[in-house]
Coordinates of C-alpha atoms in Angstrom, one line a residue:
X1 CA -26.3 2.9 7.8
X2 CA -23.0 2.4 9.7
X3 CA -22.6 3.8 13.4
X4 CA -19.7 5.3 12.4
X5 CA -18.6 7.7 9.3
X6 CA -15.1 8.6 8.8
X7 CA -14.0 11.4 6.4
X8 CA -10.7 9.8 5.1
X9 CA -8.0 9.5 2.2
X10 CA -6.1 6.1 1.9
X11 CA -2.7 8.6 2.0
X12 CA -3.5 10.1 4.7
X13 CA -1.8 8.3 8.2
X14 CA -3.2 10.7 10.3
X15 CA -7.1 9.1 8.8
X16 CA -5.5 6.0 9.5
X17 CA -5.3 6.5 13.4
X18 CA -8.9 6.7 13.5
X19 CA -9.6 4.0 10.8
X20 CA -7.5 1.1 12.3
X21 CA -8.9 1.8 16.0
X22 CA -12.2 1.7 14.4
X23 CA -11.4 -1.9 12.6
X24 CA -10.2 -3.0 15.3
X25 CA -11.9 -2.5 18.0
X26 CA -14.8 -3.9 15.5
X27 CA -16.9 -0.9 15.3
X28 CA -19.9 -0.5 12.7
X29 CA -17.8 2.1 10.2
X30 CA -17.9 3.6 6.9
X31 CA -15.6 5.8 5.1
X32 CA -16.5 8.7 3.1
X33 CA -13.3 9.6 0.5
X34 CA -11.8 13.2 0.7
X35 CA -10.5 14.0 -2.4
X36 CA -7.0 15.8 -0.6
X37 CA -5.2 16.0 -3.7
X38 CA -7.9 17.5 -6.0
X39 CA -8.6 20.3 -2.8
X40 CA -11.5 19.2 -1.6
X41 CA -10.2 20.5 2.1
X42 CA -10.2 23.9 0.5
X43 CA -13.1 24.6 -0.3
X44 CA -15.9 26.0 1.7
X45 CA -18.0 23.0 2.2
X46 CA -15.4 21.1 3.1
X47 CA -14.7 23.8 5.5
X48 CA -17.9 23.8 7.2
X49 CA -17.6 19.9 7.7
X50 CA -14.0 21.0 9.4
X51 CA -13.0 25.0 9.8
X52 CA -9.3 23.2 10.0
X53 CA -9.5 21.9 6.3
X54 CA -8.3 18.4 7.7
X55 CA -8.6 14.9 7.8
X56 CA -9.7 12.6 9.7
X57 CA -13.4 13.9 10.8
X58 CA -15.6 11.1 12.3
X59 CA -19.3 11.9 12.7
X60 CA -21.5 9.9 15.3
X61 CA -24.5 10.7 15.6
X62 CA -25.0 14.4 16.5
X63 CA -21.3 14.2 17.4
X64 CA -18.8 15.5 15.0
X65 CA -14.8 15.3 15.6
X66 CA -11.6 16.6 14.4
X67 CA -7.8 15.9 15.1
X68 CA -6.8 12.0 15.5
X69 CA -6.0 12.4 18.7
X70 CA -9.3 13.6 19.7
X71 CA -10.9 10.9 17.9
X72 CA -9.2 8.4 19.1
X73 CA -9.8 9.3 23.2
X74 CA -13.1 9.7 22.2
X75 CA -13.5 6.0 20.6
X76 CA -11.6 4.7 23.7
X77 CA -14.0 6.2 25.6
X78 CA -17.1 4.6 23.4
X79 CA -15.3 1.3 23.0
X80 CA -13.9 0.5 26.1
X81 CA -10.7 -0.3 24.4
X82 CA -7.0 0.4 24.5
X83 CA -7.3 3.4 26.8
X84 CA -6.5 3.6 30.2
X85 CA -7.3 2.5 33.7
X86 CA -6.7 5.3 36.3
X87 CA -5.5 8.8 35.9
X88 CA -1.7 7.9 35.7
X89 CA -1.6 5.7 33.0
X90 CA -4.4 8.3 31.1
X91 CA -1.5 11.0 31.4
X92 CA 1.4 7.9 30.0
X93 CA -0.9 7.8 27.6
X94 CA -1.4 11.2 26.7
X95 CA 1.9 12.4 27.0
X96 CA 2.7 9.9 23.8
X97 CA -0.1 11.1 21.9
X98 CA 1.8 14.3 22.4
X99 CA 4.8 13.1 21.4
X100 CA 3.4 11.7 18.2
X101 CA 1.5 14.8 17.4
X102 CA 4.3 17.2 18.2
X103 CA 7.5 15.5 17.3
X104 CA 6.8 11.9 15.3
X105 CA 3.9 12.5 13.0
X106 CA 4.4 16.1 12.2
X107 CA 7.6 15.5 11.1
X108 CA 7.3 11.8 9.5
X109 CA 4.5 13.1 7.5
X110 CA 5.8 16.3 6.3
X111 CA 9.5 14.2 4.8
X112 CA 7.0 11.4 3.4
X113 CA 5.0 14.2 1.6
X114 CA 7.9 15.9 0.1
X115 CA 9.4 12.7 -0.7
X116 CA 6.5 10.9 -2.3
X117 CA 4.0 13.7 -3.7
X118 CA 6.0 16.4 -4.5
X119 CA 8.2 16.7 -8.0
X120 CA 10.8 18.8 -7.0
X121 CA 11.2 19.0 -3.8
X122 CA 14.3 21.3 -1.8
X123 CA 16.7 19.4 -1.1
X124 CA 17.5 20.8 2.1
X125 CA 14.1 21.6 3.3
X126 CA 14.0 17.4 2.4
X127 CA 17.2 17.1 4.7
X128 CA 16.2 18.9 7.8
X129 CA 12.9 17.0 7.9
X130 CA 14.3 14.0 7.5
X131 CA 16.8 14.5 10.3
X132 CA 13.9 15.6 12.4
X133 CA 12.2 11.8 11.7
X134 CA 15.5 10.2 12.3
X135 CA 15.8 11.8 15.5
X136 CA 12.0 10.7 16.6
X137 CA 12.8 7.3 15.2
X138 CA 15.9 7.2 17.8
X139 CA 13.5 8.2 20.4
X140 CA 10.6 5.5 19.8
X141 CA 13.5 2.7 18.9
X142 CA 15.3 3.8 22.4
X143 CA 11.6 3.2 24.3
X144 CA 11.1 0.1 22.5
X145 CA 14.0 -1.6 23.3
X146 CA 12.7 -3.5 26.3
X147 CA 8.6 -3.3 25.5
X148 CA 5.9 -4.1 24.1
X149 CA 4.0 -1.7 23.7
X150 CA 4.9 2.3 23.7
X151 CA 2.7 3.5 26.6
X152 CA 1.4 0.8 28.8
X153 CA 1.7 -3.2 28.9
X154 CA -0.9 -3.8 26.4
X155 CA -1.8 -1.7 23.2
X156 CA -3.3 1.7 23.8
X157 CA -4.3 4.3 21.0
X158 CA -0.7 5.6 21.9
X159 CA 0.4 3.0 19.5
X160 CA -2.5 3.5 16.9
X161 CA -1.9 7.1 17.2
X162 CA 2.4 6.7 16.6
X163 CA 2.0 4.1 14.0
X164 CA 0.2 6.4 11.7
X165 CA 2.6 6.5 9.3
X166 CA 5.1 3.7 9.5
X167 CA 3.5 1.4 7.3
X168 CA 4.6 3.5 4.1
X169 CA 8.2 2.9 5.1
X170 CA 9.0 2.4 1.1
X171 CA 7.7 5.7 0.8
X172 CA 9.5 6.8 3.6
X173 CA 12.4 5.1 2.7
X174 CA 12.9 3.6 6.2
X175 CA 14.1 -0.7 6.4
X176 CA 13.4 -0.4 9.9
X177 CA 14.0 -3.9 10.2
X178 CA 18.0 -2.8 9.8
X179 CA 17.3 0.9 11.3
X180 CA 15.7 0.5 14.1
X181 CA 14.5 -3.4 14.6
X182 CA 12.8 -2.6 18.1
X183 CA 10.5 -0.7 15.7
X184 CA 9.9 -3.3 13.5
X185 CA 8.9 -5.8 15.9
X186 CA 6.5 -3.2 17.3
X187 CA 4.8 -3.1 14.4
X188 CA 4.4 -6.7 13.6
X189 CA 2.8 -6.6 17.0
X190 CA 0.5 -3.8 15.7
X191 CA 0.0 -5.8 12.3
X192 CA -0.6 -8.8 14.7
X193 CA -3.8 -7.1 16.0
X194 CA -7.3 -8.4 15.2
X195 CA -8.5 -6.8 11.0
X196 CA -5.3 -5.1 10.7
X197 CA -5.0 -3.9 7.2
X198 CA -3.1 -1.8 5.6
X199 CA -4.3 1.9 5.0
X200 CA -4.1 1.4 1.2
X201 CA -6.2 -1.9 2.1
X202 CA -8.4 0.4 5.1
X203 CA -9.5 3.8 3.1
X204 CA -10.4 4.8 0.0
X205 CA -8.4 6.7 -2.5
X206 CA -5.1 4.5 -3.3
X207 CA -4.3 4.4 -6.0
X208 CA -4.6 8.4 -6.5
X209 CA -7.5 9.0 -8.9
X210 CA -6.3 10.5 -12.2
X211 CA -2.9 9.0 -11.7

């Protein structure tokens, strides 16, 4: 059996944190599909898995996790890879993964649902999210413009954690190689990094069963 099981959906960029810091950093992982769009994070065994009624969940061992960014500081820790060195760049690090959890993701993912999953969507409610991304997008672009990387001078899970949901940019609806290009060499850096794939390559669940 693997080291590592991950409770995942291949739509799901937040899953996809965890999945491509577990690919590649190399772990020993397997993936368990959550079947999000029949409810299977409604009901109550589900809930017992995660009281949140969320994905990702990774279990190792007798340890059980919730929330990306959780998993993710905890793999850095078990891994010994792209975290930090010292207290300050722990805290550079963290106050991105805030950033992305706050102000990028929430709002990224929220537009991309609406956009992609949903029939009939408000337009406005589709408007104000999408200005919301935009305005993150500006942000990240701005930071990017003379680096690397977002947090330090090598990959951290800052950047696993932020590039969550960029590669569904047709879902989005994002070229970001004409919107915001010091995003789009970012993430050929990211793509650049050892087993990238991916998520429809990473998890289980694409395409949507039944569809």
């Amino acid at each position: 059996m693997a080291e590592y099981h991950l409770y995942c959906f291949a739509q799901s960029g937040n899953a996809y944190k965890a999945a491509l810091m577990l690919e590649t950093t190399g772990c020993d992982w397997g993936s368990r599909f959550v079947d999000f769009f029949n409810g299977e994070t409604r009901t109550p065994e589900y809930r017992r898995i995660n009281v949140m009624g969320e994905v990702p969940v990774l279990v190792h061992g007798n340890t059980t996790l919730s929330q990306s960014g959780v998993i993710l500081d905890y793999l850095a820790e078990k891994t010994g890879k792209h975290g930090w060195r010292n207290d300050d760049e722990r805290r550079e690090v963290l106050r991105w993964l805030l950033f992305d959890n706050h102000k990028f993701t929430s709002y990224t993912a929220t537009y991309r649902f609406l956009k992609t999953f949903v029939k009939e969507p408000n337009a406005d409610v589709l408007e104000f999210f999408g200005g919301r991304m935009k305005a993150a997008f500006s942000v990240l672009a701005a930071h990017l413009a003379d680096r690397d990387w977002v947090a330090l001078n090598r990959t951290t899970i800052a950047d696993l954690s932020l590039c969550g949901y960029m590669f569904f940019e047709d879902e989005i609806g994002v070229n970001f190689a004409e919107s915001y290009p010091a995003i789009a060499r970012w993430l050929d850096r990211v793509r650049a990094l050892p087993n990238w794939k991916h998520p429809y390559e990473l998890m289980p669940g694409h395409p949507i069963p039944g569809t």
